[in-house]
Amino acid sequence: MRRTLSRYLIEEQREKGKINADLRLLIEVVARACKSIAVAIGKGGLGGVLGEAGSDNVQGEAQKKLDVISNEIFLEANEWGGHLAGMASEEMELPHAIPNRYPQGEYLLLFDPLDGSSNIDINVSVGTIFSVLRCPEGADPTTDTAFLQPGTKQVAAGYAVYGPTTLLVLTVGDGVACFTLDREQGSFVLTQENMQIPEDTKEFAINMSNLRHWEAPVRRYVEELLAGKEGPRGKDFNMRWVASMVADVHRIMTRGGIFMYPLDAKIRDKGGKLRLMYEANPMSFIVEQAGGAATTGRQRILDVPPTGLHMRVPVILGSKNEVERVAAYHQD
Ligand code: AHM
Ligand code: MG
C-alpha cells in the first residue's frame, strides 16, 4: 500500500508519539507550499517567472523573481493555520510576525525558500530548505532572539528538491524519510524510509575555484583526494558540484560523499558562505539523522551558538569518516 506523507505523519504522531497535531499540520502545510513552488518553477519561461526581481535581500544578494515568489508562497501558506508563532527567511531581514487576526502556535519556522537560485535560469535543480524550532516560553517571536537557538533544538527539518522529480526529505528526529511527489495525485508518497549515508565515499563536492583562498586543512584534504591512487589515500576520488546545496546534499543522502563550503580568505569577514539557521542547521540535522556528520571544521554545526538570524558558517558534511578526517586536519 502507498504511504503518503499524511499517513507517515499520522503514524509518527499516533503510534510513535514523535510529533503532536500542530507539528503534523505545520509539516503538511510546508509540503503544500513546496508543491506550489514546484508548480511555479515548472512553468519556467511560460509563466514569466525567470530572471531578476530587481531587488536585493538582506545579504545584499540580487533576488530572482522565483526567490520572491517562493518566499511569498511560504508566508501565505503558513500564516493562518495557528501552528506558528513566527517565521524567518533568507529573503527577509527581520522575522515575520503572524498577523493578529490569526491564532498563534508554539513553533518557529525558518526557511530558505529557494536554494541554489543561480541555477533557476539554466533549468538545473533548485530546492527549499526548512527548520522548525519551538518558541521559548515568554520569548517574543517578532524578535531575532526567539530564533537564536542551536541546531540541537530543532524538532523537525527538511528540504525539497525540484529536479526531474520533486522530492521532500524530512526528519522529525526519527530517522530520515524521502517522499516523491505524485504529480497526478498531487500527493507526496513515501519512497524511501530510514535513509543512511555510507560512512565511506569516493566522491567529494566543493567549489574548486576557491582553492587559492582556502585554509590549510581543507587544502591538505582536497590535495590528498586529488592525488588519487598514488597519493596517501590510495584511491581515486570523483568530484561533483551542482551549486545547489539541496541537490549536492541529496546526492550525498543517496549514495554518500562529502560536501564542503569551507571558510576562505574571500569570505572570512562574513564567517562563511552558507547560513546557519536555515541552511547549515537543517541540513546537518538531516545528515546526522542519516548516520552522517556535519562540522564547521572546528565544531559540530548543531552545537554552534547562533549570534544572528543570518549568521554564516563554514559547512563540511556527509559521509562520517571523511567529515571526521577533515575535522581532525583542523585540529593538527
Ligand atoms: P543561495 O541560497 O543564495 O542560493 O546560495 C546558496 C548556494 C548553495 O545552494 C550552494 O551550495 C552555494 O550557494 C553555491 O555557491 P557558489 O556559487 O559559490 O559555488
Ligand atoms: Mg540558500
Tab-separated table of C-alpha atoms and ligand atoms in Angstrom:
chain	number	residue	atom	x	y	z
A	1	MET	CA	0.000	0.000	0.000
A	2	ARG	CA	1.197	3.528	-0.793
A	3	ARG	CA	2.158	5.517	2.262
A	4	THR	CA	1.572	9.189	1.730
A	5	LEU	CA	3.214	11.954	3.745
A	6	SER	CA	-0.071	12.396	5.649
A	7	ARG	CA	-0.106	8.752	6.647
A	8	TYR	CA	3.562	8.823	7.640
A	9	LEU	CA	2.914	11.851	9.852
A	10	ILE	CA	-0.181	10.283	11.430
A	11	GLU	CA	1.956	7.268	12.326
A	12	GLU	CA	4.697	9.470	13.785
A	13	GLN	CA	2.037	11.163	15.894
A	14	ARG	CA	-0.270	8.332	16.887
A	15	GLU	CA	1.938	5.261	17.032
A	16	LYS	CA	5.339	6.689	17.821
A	17	GLY	CA	4.368	9.838	19.692
A	18	LYS	CA	7.206	11.717	17.952
A	19	ILE	CA	5.128	14.741	16.923
A	20	ASN	CA	1.954	16.466	18.029
A	21	ALA	CA	-1.001	17.571	15.900
A	22	ASP	CA	0.360	21.090	15.446
A	23	LEU	CA	3.732	19.907	14.173
A	24	ARG	CA	1.950	17.499	11.844
A	25	LEU	CA	-0.139	20.363	10.463
A	26	LEU	CA	2.980	22.512	10.114
A	27	ILE	CA	4.774	19.869	8.043
A	28	GLU	CA	1.690	19.253	5.886
A	29	VAL	CA	1.417	22.975	5.195
A	30	VAL	CA	5.118	23.235	4.363
A	31	ALA	CA	4.755	20.294	1.970
A	32	ARG	CA	1.806	22.018	0.306
A	33	ALA	CA	3.856	25.205	-0.069
A	34	CYS	CA	6.663	23.171	-1.674
A	35	LYS	CA	4.138	21.774	-4.164
A	36	SER	CA	3.113	25.328	-5.084
A	37	ILE	CA	6.750	26.315	-5.528
A	38	ALA	CA	7.286	23.242	-7.738
A	39	VAL	CA	4.363	24.355	-9.912
A	40	ALA	CA	5.734	27.903	-10.202
A	41	ILE	CA	9.219	26.635	-11.098
A	42	GLY	CA	7.744	24.166	-13.588
A	43	LYS	CA	6.170	26.975	-15.593
A	44	GLY	CA	9.608	28.480	-16.273
A	45	GLY	CA	9.705	30.809	-19.267
A	46	LEU	CA	5.991	30.190	-19.925
A	47	GLY	CA	4.973	31.669	-16.571
A	48	GLY	CA	7.221	34.719	-16.769
A	49	VAL	CA	8.891	33.627	-13.520
A	50	LEU	CA	12.508	33.582	-14.693
A	51	GLY	CA	15.050	36.360	-14.270
A	52	GLU	CA	15.857	39.033	-11.732
A	53	ALA	CA	13.339	40.549	-9.331
A	54	GLY	CA	15.232	43.835	-9.373
A	55	SER	CA	15.764	43.862	-5.594
A	56	ASP	CA	18.431	42.738	-3.100
A	57	ASN	CA	17.915	40.613	0.012
A	58	VAL	CA	19.391	41.357	3.454
A	59	GLN	CA	22.664	39.657	2.470
A	60	GLY	CA	22.994	42.109	-0.430
A	61	GLU	CA	22.370	39.366	-2.992
A	62	ALA	CA	20.260	40.117	-6.070
A	63	GLN	CA	16.920	38.369	-5.738
A	64	LYS	CA	15.469	36.316	-8.559
A	65	LYS	CA	11.749	36.547	-9.260
A	66	LEU	CA	11.372	32.984	-8.014
A	67	ASP	CA	13.156	33.826	-4.723
A	68	VAL	CA	10.472	36.407	-4.060
A	69	ILE	CA	7.582	34.239	-5.303
A	70	SER	CA	8.698	31.255	-3.211
A	71	ASN	CA	9.055	33.402	-0.110
A	72	GLU	CA	5.512	34.750	-0.603
A	73	ILE	CA	4.162	31.217	-1.063
A	74	PHE	CA	5.743	30.128	2.237
A	75	LEU	CA	4.467	33.141	4.171
A	76	GLU	CA	0.912	32.902	2.853
A	77	ALA	CA	0.636	29.155	3.335
A	78	ASN	CA	1.906	29.219	6.916
A	79	GLU	CA	0.336	32.348	8.357
A	80	TRP	CA	-3.204	31.338	9.155
A	81	GLY	CA	-3.020	27.712	10.363
A	82	GLY	CA	-2.482	28.585	14.027
A	83	HIS	CA	0.580	26.336	14.294
A	84	LEU	CA	3.234	29.061	14.198
A	85	ALA	CA	4.481	31.780	16.495
A	86	GLY	CA	6.728	33.282	13.815
A	87	MET	CA	8.747	32.790	10.653
A	88	ALA	CA	12.192	33.811	9.432
A	89	SER	CA	13.598	33.549	5.934
A	90	GLU	CA	16.762	34.094	3.944
A	91	GLU	CA	14.804	36.653	1.954
A	92	MET	CA	13.683	38.801	4.918
A	93	GLU	CA	15.872	40.839	7.243
A	94	LEU	CA	13.528	40.501	10.226
A	95	PRO	CA	11.214	37.765	11.492
A	96	HIS	CA	7.716	37.754	10.046
A	97	ALA	CA	5.055	38.217	12.710
A	98	ILE	CA	1.843	36.189	12.488
A	99	PRO	CA	-0.964	38.726	11.896
A	100	ASN	CA	-3.149	39.361	14.943
A	101	ARG	CA	-6.274	38.057	13.253
A	102	TYR	CA	-4.848	34.516	13.319
A	103	PRO	CA	-4.173	32.301	16.342
A	104	GLN	CA	-0.552	31.894	17.463
A	105	GLY	CA	1.080	28.489	17.742
A	106	GLU	CA	4.146	27.213	19.589
A	107	TYR	CA	6.533	26.719	16.645
A	108	LEU	CA	9.019	28.846	14.734
A	109	LEU	CA	9.638	28.131	11.060
A	110	LEU	CA	12.899	29.134	9.365
A	111	PHE	CA	13.460	28.661	5.669
A	112	ASP	CA	15.450	29.288	2.545
A	113	PRO	CA	12.519	29.331	0.137
A	114	LEU	CA	14.623	28.823	-2.978
A	115	ASP	CA	18.106	27.494	-2.562
A	116	GLY	CA	20.511	27.409	-5.487
A	117	SER	CA	18.925	30.413	-7.190
A	118	SER	CA	21.821	30.738	-9.649
A	119	ASN	CA	20.520	27.525	-11.265
A	120	ILE	CA	16.938	28.666	-11.931
A	121	ASP	CA	17.528	30.337	-15.259
A	122	ILE	CA	19.533	27.399	-16.619
A	123	ASN	CA	16.961	24.722	-15.711
A	124	VAL	CA	19.080	22.892	-13.124
A	125	SER	CA	17.755	21.540	-9.793
A	126	VAL	CA	16.938	24.008	-7.045
A	127	GLY	CA	15.244	23.432	-3.692
A	128	THR	CA	13.705	24.652	-0.453
A	129	ILE	CA	15.246	24.124	2.992
A	130	PHE	CA	13.363	24.471	6.286
A	131	SER	CA	13.940	24.137	10.015
A	132	VAL	CA	11.431	24.036	12.888
A	133	LEU	CA	12.123	25.237	16.434
A	134	ARG	CA	9.918	25.689	19.483
A	135	CYS	CA	9.270	29.272	20.511
A	136	PRO	CA	10.783	29.562	24.009
A	137	GLU	CA	8.315	30.358	26.770
A	138	GLY	CA	7.859	34.096	27.113
A	139	ALA	CA	10.014	34.897	24.051
A	140	ASP	CA	8.833	37.492	21.561
A	141	PRO	CA	8.594	35.752	18.161
A	142	THR	CA	8.855	39.070	16.343
A	143	THR	CA	12.460	39.440	17.509
A	144	ASP	CA	15.592	37.583	16.388
A	145	THR	CA	16.261	36.407	19.944
A	146	ALA	CA	13.416	33.881	19.926
A	147	PHE	CA	15.019	32.198	16.899
A	148	LEU	CA	18.623	32.162	18.104
A	149	GLN	CA	18.744	28.565	19.329
A	150	PRO	CA	21.396	25.992	18.441
A	151	GLY	CA	20.600	23.330	15.840
A	152	THR	CA	20.254	20.658	18.530
A	153	LYS	CA	16.943	22.321	19.451
A	154	GLN	CA	15.355	21.616	16.058
A	155	VAL	CA	12.216	19.495	16.249
A	156	ALA	CA	11.957	18.942	12.502
A	157	ALA	CA	13.865	19.810	9.352
A	158	GLY	CA	13.614	19.054	5.691
A	159	TYR	CA	14.307	20.021	2.144
A	160	ALA	CA	12.514	19.796	-1.170
A	161	VAL	CA	14.409	19.193	-4.399
A	162	TYR	CA	12.829	20.478	-7.586
A	163	GLY	CA	14.556	18.267	-10.117
A	164	PRO	CA	13.411	15.676	-12.654
A	165	THR	CA	11.061	14.671	-9.834
A	166	THR	CA	10.010	16.774	-6.854
A	167	LEU	CA	11.182	15.204	-3.596
A	168	LEU	CA	10.605	16.024	0.033
A	169	VAL	CA	13.183	14.753	2.511
A	170	LEU	CA	12.142	15.025	6.140
A	171	THR	CA	13.257	14.309	9.678
A	172	VAL	CA	11.300	14.706	12.884
A	173	GLY	CA	14.231	13.249	14.832
A	174	ASP	CA	13.218	9.686	13.987
A	175	GLY	CA	15.464	8.950	11.003
A	176	VAL	CA	15.064	10.442	7.550
A	177	ALA	CA	12.286	9.693	5.088
A	178	CYS	CA	12.070	10.626	1.413
A	179	PHE	CA	8.784	11.318	-0.377
A	180	THR	CA	8.276	11.660	-4.122
A	181	LEU	CA	5.592	13.974	-5.475
A	182	ASP	CA	2.983	12.077	-7.471
A	183	ARG	CA	2.069	14.903	-9.844
A	184	GLU	CA	-1.192	13.316	-10.986
A	185	GLN	CA	-2.476	12.730	-7.446
A	186	GLY	CA	-0.851	15.826	-6.016
A	187	SER	CA	0.459	13.933	-3.001
A	188	PHE	CA	3.879	13.133	-1.589
A	189	VAL	CA	4.375	9.359	-1.424
A	190	LEU	CA	6.967	7.664	0.778
A	191	THR	CA	9.667	6.216	-1.486
A	192	GLN	CA	12.498	5.701	0.993
A	193	GLU	CA	12.499	5.248	4.726
A	194	ASN	CA	15.452	5.356	7.083
A	195	MET	CA	17.907	6.884	4.606
A	196	GLN	CA	21.518	6.091	5.516
A	197	ILE	CA	24.677	7.819	4.311
A	198	PRO	CA	27.525	5.340	3.710
A	199	GLU	CA	30.389	6.055	6.138
A	200	ASP	CA	32.995	5.996	3.382
A	201	THR	CA	32.969	7.552	-0.045
A	202	LYS	CA	34.963	8.212	-3.199
A	203	GLU	CA	33.110	11.407	-4.100
A	204	PHE	CA	33.577	14.995	-2.951
A	205	ALA	CA	31.816	18.293	-3.619
A	206	ILE	CA	33.489	21.681	-3.311
A	207	ASN	CA	33.757	24.795	-5.453
A	208	MET	CA	37.342	24.296	-6.634
A	209	SER	CA	37.589	27.848	-7.992
A	210	ASN	CA	38.140	28.976	-4.378
A	211	LEU	CA	41.167	26.705	-3.863
A	212	ARG	CA	43.675	29.522	-3.578
A	213	HIS	CA	41.609	31.118	-0.785
A	214	TRP	CA	41.123	28.010	1.382
A	215	GLU	CA	42.677	27.436	4.796
A	216	ALA	CA	45.490	24.871	5.111
A	217	PRO	CA	43.417	21.923	6.492
A	218	VAL	CA	40.901	21.963	3.624
A	219	ARG	CA	43.651	22.457	1.064
A	220	ARG	CA	45.570	19.491	2.510
A	221	TYR	CA	42.451	17.303	2.489
A	222	VAL	CA	41.477	18.107	-1.105
A	223	GLU	CA	45.066	17.800	-2.355
A	224	GLU	CA	45.181	14.296	-0.864
A	225	LEU	CA	41.956	13.393	-2.665
A	226	LEU	CA	43.279	14.761	-5.937
A	227	ALA	CA	46.460	12.690	-5.602
A	228	GLY	CA	44.255	9.600	-6.053
A	229	LYS	CA	45.639	6.072	-6.097
A	230	GLU	CA	49.221	7.281	-5.992
A	231	GLY	CA	48.579	9.603	-3.030
A	232	PRO	CA	48.228	8.992	0.715
A	233	ARG	CA	44.559	7.911	0.357
A	234	GLY	CA	45.445	5.132	-2.075
A	235	LYS	CA	42.257	5.505	-4.139
A	236	ASP	CA	40.819	7.730	-6.823
A	237	PHE	CA	38.111	10.242	-5.924
A	238	ASN	CA	35.486	11.764	-8.197
A	239	MET	CA	34.134	15.307	-7.929
A	240	ARG	CA	30.630	16.813	-8.317
A	241	TRP	CA	29.426	20.392	-7.750
A	242	VAL	CA	25.860	21.343	-8.670
A	243	ALA	CA	25.959	24.703	-6.842
A	244	SER	CA	22.534	23.911	-5.364
A	245	MET	CA	23.143	22.748	-1.808
A	246	VAL	CA	19.910	20.736	-1.871
A	247	ALA	CA	20.990	18.806	-4.955
A	248	ASP	CA	24.511	18.230	-3.639
A	249	VAL	CA	23.221	17.116	-0.230
A	250	HIS	CA	20.585	14.895	-1.797
A	251	ARG	CA	23.241	13.094	-3.809
A	252	ILE	CA	25.159	12.502	-0.586
A	253	MET	CA	21.991	11.292	1.171
A	254	THR	CA	21.522	8.830	-1.677
A	255	ARG	CA	24.989	7.446	-2.326
A	256	GLY	CA	27.389	9.102	0.116
A	257	GLY	CA	30.011	11.783	-0.370
A	258	ILE	CA	31.367	14.866	1.337
A	259	PHE	CA	30.123	18.418	0.762
A	260	MET	CA	32.257	21.399	1.717
A	261	TYR	CA	31.701	25.128	1.677
A	262	PRO	CA	34.622	25.955	3.961
A	263	LEU	CA	35.872	29.253	5.241
A	264	ASP	CA	38.125	31.000	2.759
A	265	ALA	CA	40.021	34.281	2.646
A	266	LYS	CA	37.412	35.881	0.375
A	267	ILE	CA	34.521	35.285	2.788
A	268	ARG	CA	36.398	35.279	6.084
A	269	ASP	CA	34.767	38.511	7.275
A	270	LYS	CA	31.308	37.062	6.725
A	271	GLY	CA	32.162	33.849	8.614
A	272	GLY	CA	31.378	31.578	5.654
A	273	LYS	CA	29.045	31.362	2.689
A	274	LEU	CA	26.108	29.290	3.888
A	275	ARG	CA	23.662	30.466	6.513
A	276	LEU	CA	23.447	28.618	9.836
A	277	MET	CA	19.787	28.918	10.758
A	278	TYR	CA	18.056	27.860	7.532
A	279	GLU	CA	20.769	26.085	5.528
A	280	ALA	CA	23.506	24.529	7.690
A	281	ASN	CA	21.380	23.545	10.717
A	282	PRO	CA	18.513	21.779	8.934
A	283	MET	CA	20.924	20.003	6.569
A	284	SER	CA	23.143	18.951	9.490
A	285	PHE	CA	20.151	17.599	11.431
A	286	ILE	CA	19.100	15.532	8.399
A	287	VAL	CA	22.644	14.314	7.706
A	288	GLU	CA	23.211	13.286	11.341
A	289	GLN	CA	19.850	11.503	11.408
A	290	ALA	CA	21.086	9.513	8.399
A	291	GLY	CA	24.293	8.474	10.157
A	292	GLY	CA	26.493	11.190	8.637
A	293	ALA	CA	28.346	14.063	10.298
A	294	ALA	CA	28.433	17.850	9.951
A	295	THR	CA	31.106	20.241	11.209
A	296	THR	CA	32.456	23.721	10.656
A	297	GLY	CA	35.888	22.076	10.810
A	298	ARG	CA	36.253	23.234	14.401
A	299	GLN	CA	32.869	22.433	15.895
A	300	ARG	CA	29.800	20.265	15.320
A	301	ILE	CA	27.424	22.507	13.377
A	302	LEU	CA	24.403	21.653	15.543
A	303	ASP	CA	26.285	22.960	18.600
A	304	VAL	CA	27.159	26.369	17.124
A	305	PRO	CA	25.548	29.099	19.268
A	306	PRO	CA	23.800	31.430	16.819
A	307	THR	CA	24.609	35.138	17.106
A	308	GLY	CA	22.318	36.407	14.343
A	309	LEU	CA	19.400	35.292	12.224
A	310	HIS	CA	21.500	35.420	9.067
A	311	MET	CA	24.786	34.230	10.575
A	312	ARG	CA	27.053	32.280	8.222
A	313	VAL	CA	29.230	29.280	8.989
A	314	PRO	CA	31.706	27.028	7.195
A	315	VAL	CA	29.993	23.742	6.267
A	316	ILE	CA	31.581	20.304	5.918
A	317	LEU	CA	29.072	17.449	5.905
A	318	GLY	CA	28.338	13.963	4.642
A	319	SER	CA	29.992	10.559	4.982
A	320	LYS	CA	31.136	10.251	8.572
A	321	ASN	CA	34.692	9.033	8.152
A	322	GLU	CA	35.559	11.747	5.636
A	323	VAL	CA	33.991	14.544	7.697
A	324	GLU	CA	35.878	13.335	10.788
A	325	ARG	CA	39.112	13.334	8.812
A	326	VAL	CA	38.638	16.970	7.751
A	327	ALA	CA	37.829	17.910	11.359
A	328	ALA	CA	40.999	16.116	12.521
A	329	TYR	CA	43.086	18.086	9.982
A	330	HIS	CA	41.716	21.272	11.562
A	331	GLN	CA	42.982	20.066	14.967
A	332	ASP	CA	46.516	19.391	13.684
B	1	AHM	P1	21.500	30.776	-2.258
B	1	AHM	O1	20.757	30.376	-1.016
B	1	AHM	O2	21.575	32.256	-2.423
B	1	AHM	O3	21.003	30.073	-3.481
B	1	AHM	O4	23.059	30.363	-2.027
B	1	AHM	C1	23.407	29.118	-1.525
B	1	AHM	C2	24.035	28.275	-2.609
B	1	AHM	C3	24.079	26.818	-2.251
B	1	AHM	O5	22.925	26.164	-2.682
B	1	AHM	C4	25.306	26.326	-2.990
B	1	AHM	O6	25.915	25.238	-2.348
B	1	AHM	C5	26.206	27.527	-2.994
B	1	AHM	O7	25.383	28.658	-2.798
B	1	AHM	C6	26.937	27.659	-4.294
B	1	AHM	O8	27.845	28.699	-4.194
B	1	AHM	P2	28.911	29.015	-5.344
B	1	AHM	O9	28.140	29.670	-6.456
B	1	AHM	O10	29.890	29.913	-4.692
B	1	AHM	O11	29.531	27.714	-5.798
B	2	MG	MG	20.330	29.031	0.018
